[in-house]
Amino acid sequence: MNSTVNTLLIEQCNEWPQCSENYAALKTVEVRDTEVDGYKFKVQFNPKRIQSSAAKVDPKSIQERKCFLCEINRPEVQRGIPFASKLGNTYTILVNPFPIFKKHLTIPSVAHTNQLIEGKIGDMLELARLLDDFLIFYNGPKCGASAPDHFHFQAGNKGFLPIEMDIEAILSAHSRQIEQDVYILKNAPANTIVYKSANVDAIICWFNQFYAKFKQISNSEEEPMMNLLSWFQDDYYYLVVYPRKMHRPSQFFAGGEENILISPASIDLGGVFITPLEKDFTKITSADIKDILEQITVTPDDLKKLIK
């Protein structure tokens, strides 16, 4: 599957001017390193991501625009690879024309159904195994998904996100094992749960219990807020869970110098903060990143309830 996807990426950049232009622009993207409470972070200045970072996701705006993930509304030049999961769900693997990664995919369901992960975590892990050169990520409908009305995963090449590159060192030095194969990260700026196992069925079972418990304690009739990262490496599946309580931080809505146009999603939580405006790339500090992550993710007390 990796080879087929790489071929699609090359062909789409040759056939699709917008795609070619935006992937070429990644070569000029500015990146700087920082550290937050001992965890590595990067800040990326990526002006092509303004559309996603500032996306209007309120019900009225969603209703008034055409769904850009439905096949009928996609550009004619955009082609994809069909994927049918073992659970019987059908998807199309597409090249994302507004990349963060050097290889960036969007994987929407064929059916126009809401962005809800319940019952689909097995699909995510299956994709992680098939596309083992990539990590798979999921943004909840109120956690950075710019299309909350159409279910989709995304994928990006490995070797980009600090959490993925440093996972073994992090688990060794900065985690506490709370049950078999389940860890929490200690003193992390975002409260984080990591599941590492060679048994995919065990992960699915654990996640379903976690989902039900999180939904209960958050008193949510819809999906509890979360971002997910998953990948497959050396016969192990990794599932990183970021339980959340807020969509966008106060800096997003602030005026004047206090404003930072940041709408954190899986990539930001995984260690790469995306800033589409140069002013924000220049001024954002590790203290800002810590404050933003503390605002949007669950409190330590809520995490303890989940762990219990």
PDB file of N, CA, C and O in Angstrom, residues 210-240:
ATOM      1  N   PHE A 210     -12.673   3.206  27.156  1.00  0.00           N
ATOM      2  CA  PHE A 210     -12.258   4.588  27.407  1.00  0.00           C
ATOM      3  C   PHE A 210     -13.277   5.571  26.837  1.00  0.00           C
ATOM      4  O   PHE A 210     -13.669   6.539  27.499  1.00  0.00           O
ATOM      5  N   TYR A 211     -13.714   5.336  25.606  1.00  0.00           N
ATOM      6  CA  TYR A 211     -14.656   6.223  24.932  1.00  0.00           C
ATOM      7  C   TYR A 211     -15.953   6.343  25.737  1.00  0.00           C
ATOM      8  O   TYR A 211     -16.460   7.446  25.963  1.00  0.00           O
ATOM      9  N   ALA A 212     -16.461   5.201  26.174  1.00  0.00           N
ATOM     10  CA  ALA A 212     -17.713   5.199  26.940  1.00  0.00           C
ATOM     11  C   ALA A 212     -17.552   5.952  28.258  1.00  0.00           C
ATOM     12  O   ALA A 212     -18.436   6.719  28.668  1.00  0.00           O
ATOM     13  N   LYS A 213     -16.417   5.740  28.934  1.00  0.00           N
ATOM     14  CA  LYS A 213     -16.171   6.413  30.214  1.00  0.00           C
ATOM     15  C   LYS A 213     -16.007   7.914  30.013  1.00  0.00           C
ATOM     16  O   LYS A 213     -16.556   8.726  30.779  1.00  0.00           O
ATOM     17  N   PHE A 214     -15.273   8.307  28.981  1.00  0.00           N
ATOM     18  CA  PHE A 214     -15.039   9.724  28.710  1.00  0.00           C
ATOM     19  C   PHE A 214     -16.355  10.421  28.363  1.00  0.00           C
ATOM     20  O   PHE A 214     -16.625  11.537  28.791  1.00  0.00           O
ATOM     21  N   LYS A 215     -17.174   9.744  27.607  1.00  0.00           N
ATOM     22  CA  LYS A 215     -18.483  10.302  27.249  1.00  0.00           C
ATOM     23  C   LYS A 215     -19.333  10.505  28.500  1.00  0.00           C
ATOM     24  O   LYS A 215     -20.035  11.513  28.644  1.00  0.00           O
ATOM     25  N   GLN A 216     -19.219   9.565  29.423  1.00  0.00           N
ATOM     26  CA  GLN A 216     -20.002   9.640  30.662  1.00  0.00           C
ATOM     27  C   GLN A 216     -19.560  10.814  31.529  1.00  0.00           C
ATOM     28  O   GLN A 216     -20.384  11.616  31.982  1.00  0.00           O
ATOM     29  N   ILE A 217     -18.255  10.957  31.759  1.00  0.00           N
ATOM     30  CA  ILE A 217     -17.802  11.994  32.688  1.00  0.00           C
ATOM     31  C   ILE A 217     -17.835  13.388  32.062  1.00  0.00           C
ATOM     32  O   ILE A 217     -17.875  14.386  32.786  1.00  0.00           O
ATOM     33  N   SER A 218     -17.847  13.448  30.729  1.00  0.00           N
ATOM     34  CA  SER A 218     -17.928  14.761  30.080  1.00  0.00           C
ATOM     35  C   SER A 218     -19.370  15.198  29.854  1.00  0.00           C
ATOM     36  O   SER A 218     -19.621  16.293  29.337  1.00  0.00           O
ATOM     37  N   ASN A 219     -20.324  14.320  30.218  1.00  0.00           N
ATOM     38  CA  ASN A 219     -21.754  14.623  30.063  1.00  0.00           C
ATOM     39  C   ASN A 219     -22.078  15.058  28.640  1.00  0.00           C
ATOM     40  O   ASN A 219     -22.833  16.007  28.409  1.00  0.00           O
ATOM     41  N   SER A 220     -21.482  14.359  27.690  1.00  0.00           N
ATOM     42  CA  SER A 220     -21.651  14.735  26.286  1.00  0.00           C
ATOM     43  C   SER A 220     -22.655  13.809  25.603  1.00  0.00           C
ATOM     44  O   SER A 220     -22.548  12.586  25.689  1.00  0.00           O
ATOM     45  N   GLU A 221     -23.630  14.415  24.937  1.00  0.00           N
ATOM     46  CA  GLU A 221     -24.555  13.625  24.135  1.00  0.00           C
ATOM     47  C   GLU A 221     -23.917  13.256  22.803  1.00  0.00           C
ATOM     48  O   GLU A 221     -24.291  12.269  22.174  1.00  0.00           O
ATOM     49  N   GLU A 222     -22.965  14.083  22.365  1.00  0.00           N
ATOM     50  CA  GLU A 222     -22.238  13.795  21.137  1.00  0.00           C
ATOM     51  C   GLU A 222     -20.929  13.109  21.504  1.00  0.00           C
ATOM     52  O   GLU A 222     -20.792  12.527  22.570  1.00  0.00           O
ATOM     53  N   GLU A 223     -19.950  13.195  20.629  1.00  0.00           N
ATOM     54  CA  GLU A 223     -18.664  12.555  20.897  1.00  0.00           C
ATOM     55  C   GLU A 223     -17.858  13.371  21.895  1.00  0.00           C
ATOM     56  O   GLU A 223     -17.762  14.588  21.774  1.00  0.00           O
ATOM     57  N   PRO A 224     -17.238  12.726  22.898  1.00  0.00           N
ATOM     58  CA  PRO A 224     -16.344  13.472  23.782  1.00  0.00           C
ATOM     59  C   PRO A 224     -15.158  13.993  22.983  1.00  0.00           C
ATOM     60  O   PRO A 224     -14.718  13.372  22.026  1.00  0.00           O
ATOM     61  N   MET A 225     -14.647  15.150  23.355  1.00  0.00           N
ATOM     62  CA  MET A 225     -13.625  15.823  22.556  1.00  0.00           C
ATOM     63  C   MET A 225     -12.274  15.108  22.673  1.00  0.00           C
ATOM     64  O   MET A 225     -11.797  14.865  23.795  1.00  0.00           O
ATOM     65  N   MET A 226     -11.675  14.796  21.526  1.00  0.00           N
ATOM     66  CA  MET A 226     -10.370  14.128  21.557  1.00  0.00           C
ATOM     67  C   MET A 226      -9.665  14.225  20.204  1.00  0.00           C
ATOM     68  O   MET A 226     -10.287  14.436  19.161  1.00  0.00           O
ATOM     69  N   ASN A 227      -8.345  14.089  20.269  1.00  0.00           N
ATOM     70  CA  ASN A 227      -7.511  13.901  19.082  1.00  0.00           C
ATOM     71  C   ASN A 227      -6.757  12.602  19.246  1.00  0.00           C
ATOM     72  O   ASN A 227      -6.393  12.217  20.373  1.00  0.00           O
ATOM     73  N   LEU A 228      -6.507  11.923  18.129  1.00  0.00           N
ATOM     74  CA  LEU A 228      -5.856  10.619  18.154  1.00  0.00           C
ATOM     75  C   LEU A 228      -4.722  10.561  17.136  1.00  0.00           C
ATOM     76  O   LEU A 228      -4.842  11.088  16.027  1.00  0.00           O
ATOM     77  N   LEU A 229      -3.637   9.885  17.516  1.00  0.00           N
ATOM     78  CA  LEU A 229      -2.541   9.563  16.612  1.00  0.00           C
ATOM     79  C   LEU A 229      -2.293   8.063  16.702  1.00  0.00           C
ATOM     80  O   LEU A 229      -2.368   7.478  17.788  1.00  0.00           O
ATOM     81  N   SER A 230      -1.986   7.435  15.570  1.00  0.00           N
ATOM     82  CA  SER A 230      -1.696   6.004  15.592  1.00  0.00           C
ATOM     83  C   SER A 230      -0.658   5.665  14.537  1.00  0.00           C
ATOM     84  O   SER A 230      -0.630   6.274  13.462  1.00  0.00           O
ATOM     85  N   TRP A 231       0.194   4.707  14.861  1.00  0.00           N
ATOM     86  CA  TRP A 231       1.144   4.187  13.873  1.00  0.00           C
ATOM     87  C   TRP A 231       1.555   2.775  14.266  1.00  0.00           C
ATOM     88  O   TRP A 231       1.283   2.308  15.366  1.00  0.00           O
ATOM     89  N   PHE A 232       2.215   2.097  13.328  1.00  0.00           N
ATOM     90  CA  PHE A 232       2.656   0.716  13.518  1.00  0.00           C
ATOM     91  C   PHE A 232       4.165   0.678  13.322  1.00  0.00           C
ATOM     92  O   PHE A 232       4.674   1.155  12.306  1.00  0.00           O
ATOM     93  N   GLN A 233       4.873   0.126  14.306  1.00  0.00           N
ATOM     94  CA  GLN A 233       6.332   0.104  14.237  1.00  0.00           C
ATOM     95  C   GLN A 233       6.865  -1.120  14.961  1.00  0.00           C
ATOM     96  O   GLN A 233       6.510  -1.358  16.121  1.00  0.00           O
ATOM     97  N   ASP A 234       7.701  -1.901  14.287  1.00  0.00           N
ATOM     98  CA  ASP A 234       8.365  -3.061  14.906  1.00  0.00           C
ATOM     99  C   ASP A 234       7.361  -3.988  15.592  1.00  0.00           C
ATOM    100  O   ASP A 234       7.541  -4.406  16.744  1.00  0.00           O
ATOM    101  N   ASP A 235       6.287  -4.294  14.871  1.00  0.00           N
ATOM    102  CA  ASP A 235       5.245  -5.234  15.312  1.00  0.00           C
ATOM    103  C   ASP A 235       4.352  -4.698  16.445  1.00  0.00           C
ATOM    104  O   ASP A 235       3.552  -5.451  17.009  1.00  0.00           O
ATOM    105  N   TYR A 236       4.489  -3.418  16.762  1.00  0.00           N
ATOM    106  CA  TYR A 236       3.638  -2.820  17.787  1.00  0.00           C
ATOM    107  C   TYR A 236       2.748  -1.730  17.186  1.00  0.00           C
ATOM    108  O   TYR A 236       3.174  -0.970  16.324  1.00  0.00           O
ATOM    109  N   TYR A 237       1.524  -1.682  17.688  1.00  0.00           N
ATOM    110  CA  TYR A 237       0.617  -0.576  17.388  1.00  0.00           C
ATOM    111  C   TYR A 237       0.752   0.467  18.498  1.00  0.00           C
ATOM    112  O   TYR A 237       0.829   0.119  19.685  1.00  0.00           O
ATOM    113  N   TYR A 238       0.771   1.720  18.105  1.00  0.00           N
ATOM    114  CA  TYR A 238       0.761   2.826  19.062  1.00  0.00           C
ATOM    115  C   TYR A 238      -0.512   3.627  18.842  1.00  0.00           C
ATOM    116  O   TYR A 238      -0.858   3.967  17.705  1.00  0.00           O
ATOM    117  N   LEU A 239      -1.188   3.934  19.931  1.00  0.00           N
ATOM    118  CA  LEU A 239      -2.353   4.804  19.881  1.00  0.00           C
ATOM    119  C   LEU A 239      -2.164   5.882  20.943  1.00  0.00           C
ATOM    120  O   LEU A 239      -2.065   5.583  22.138  1.00  0.00           O
ATOM    121  N   VAL A 240      -2.080   7.136  20.494  1.00  0.00           N
ATOM    122  CA  VAL A 240      -1.898   8.267  21.403  1.00  0.00           C
ATOM    123  C   VAL A 240      -3.215   9.025  21.475  1.00  0.00           C
ATOM    124  O   VAL A 240      -3.773   9.424  20.452  1.00  0.00           O
TER     125      VAL A 240
END
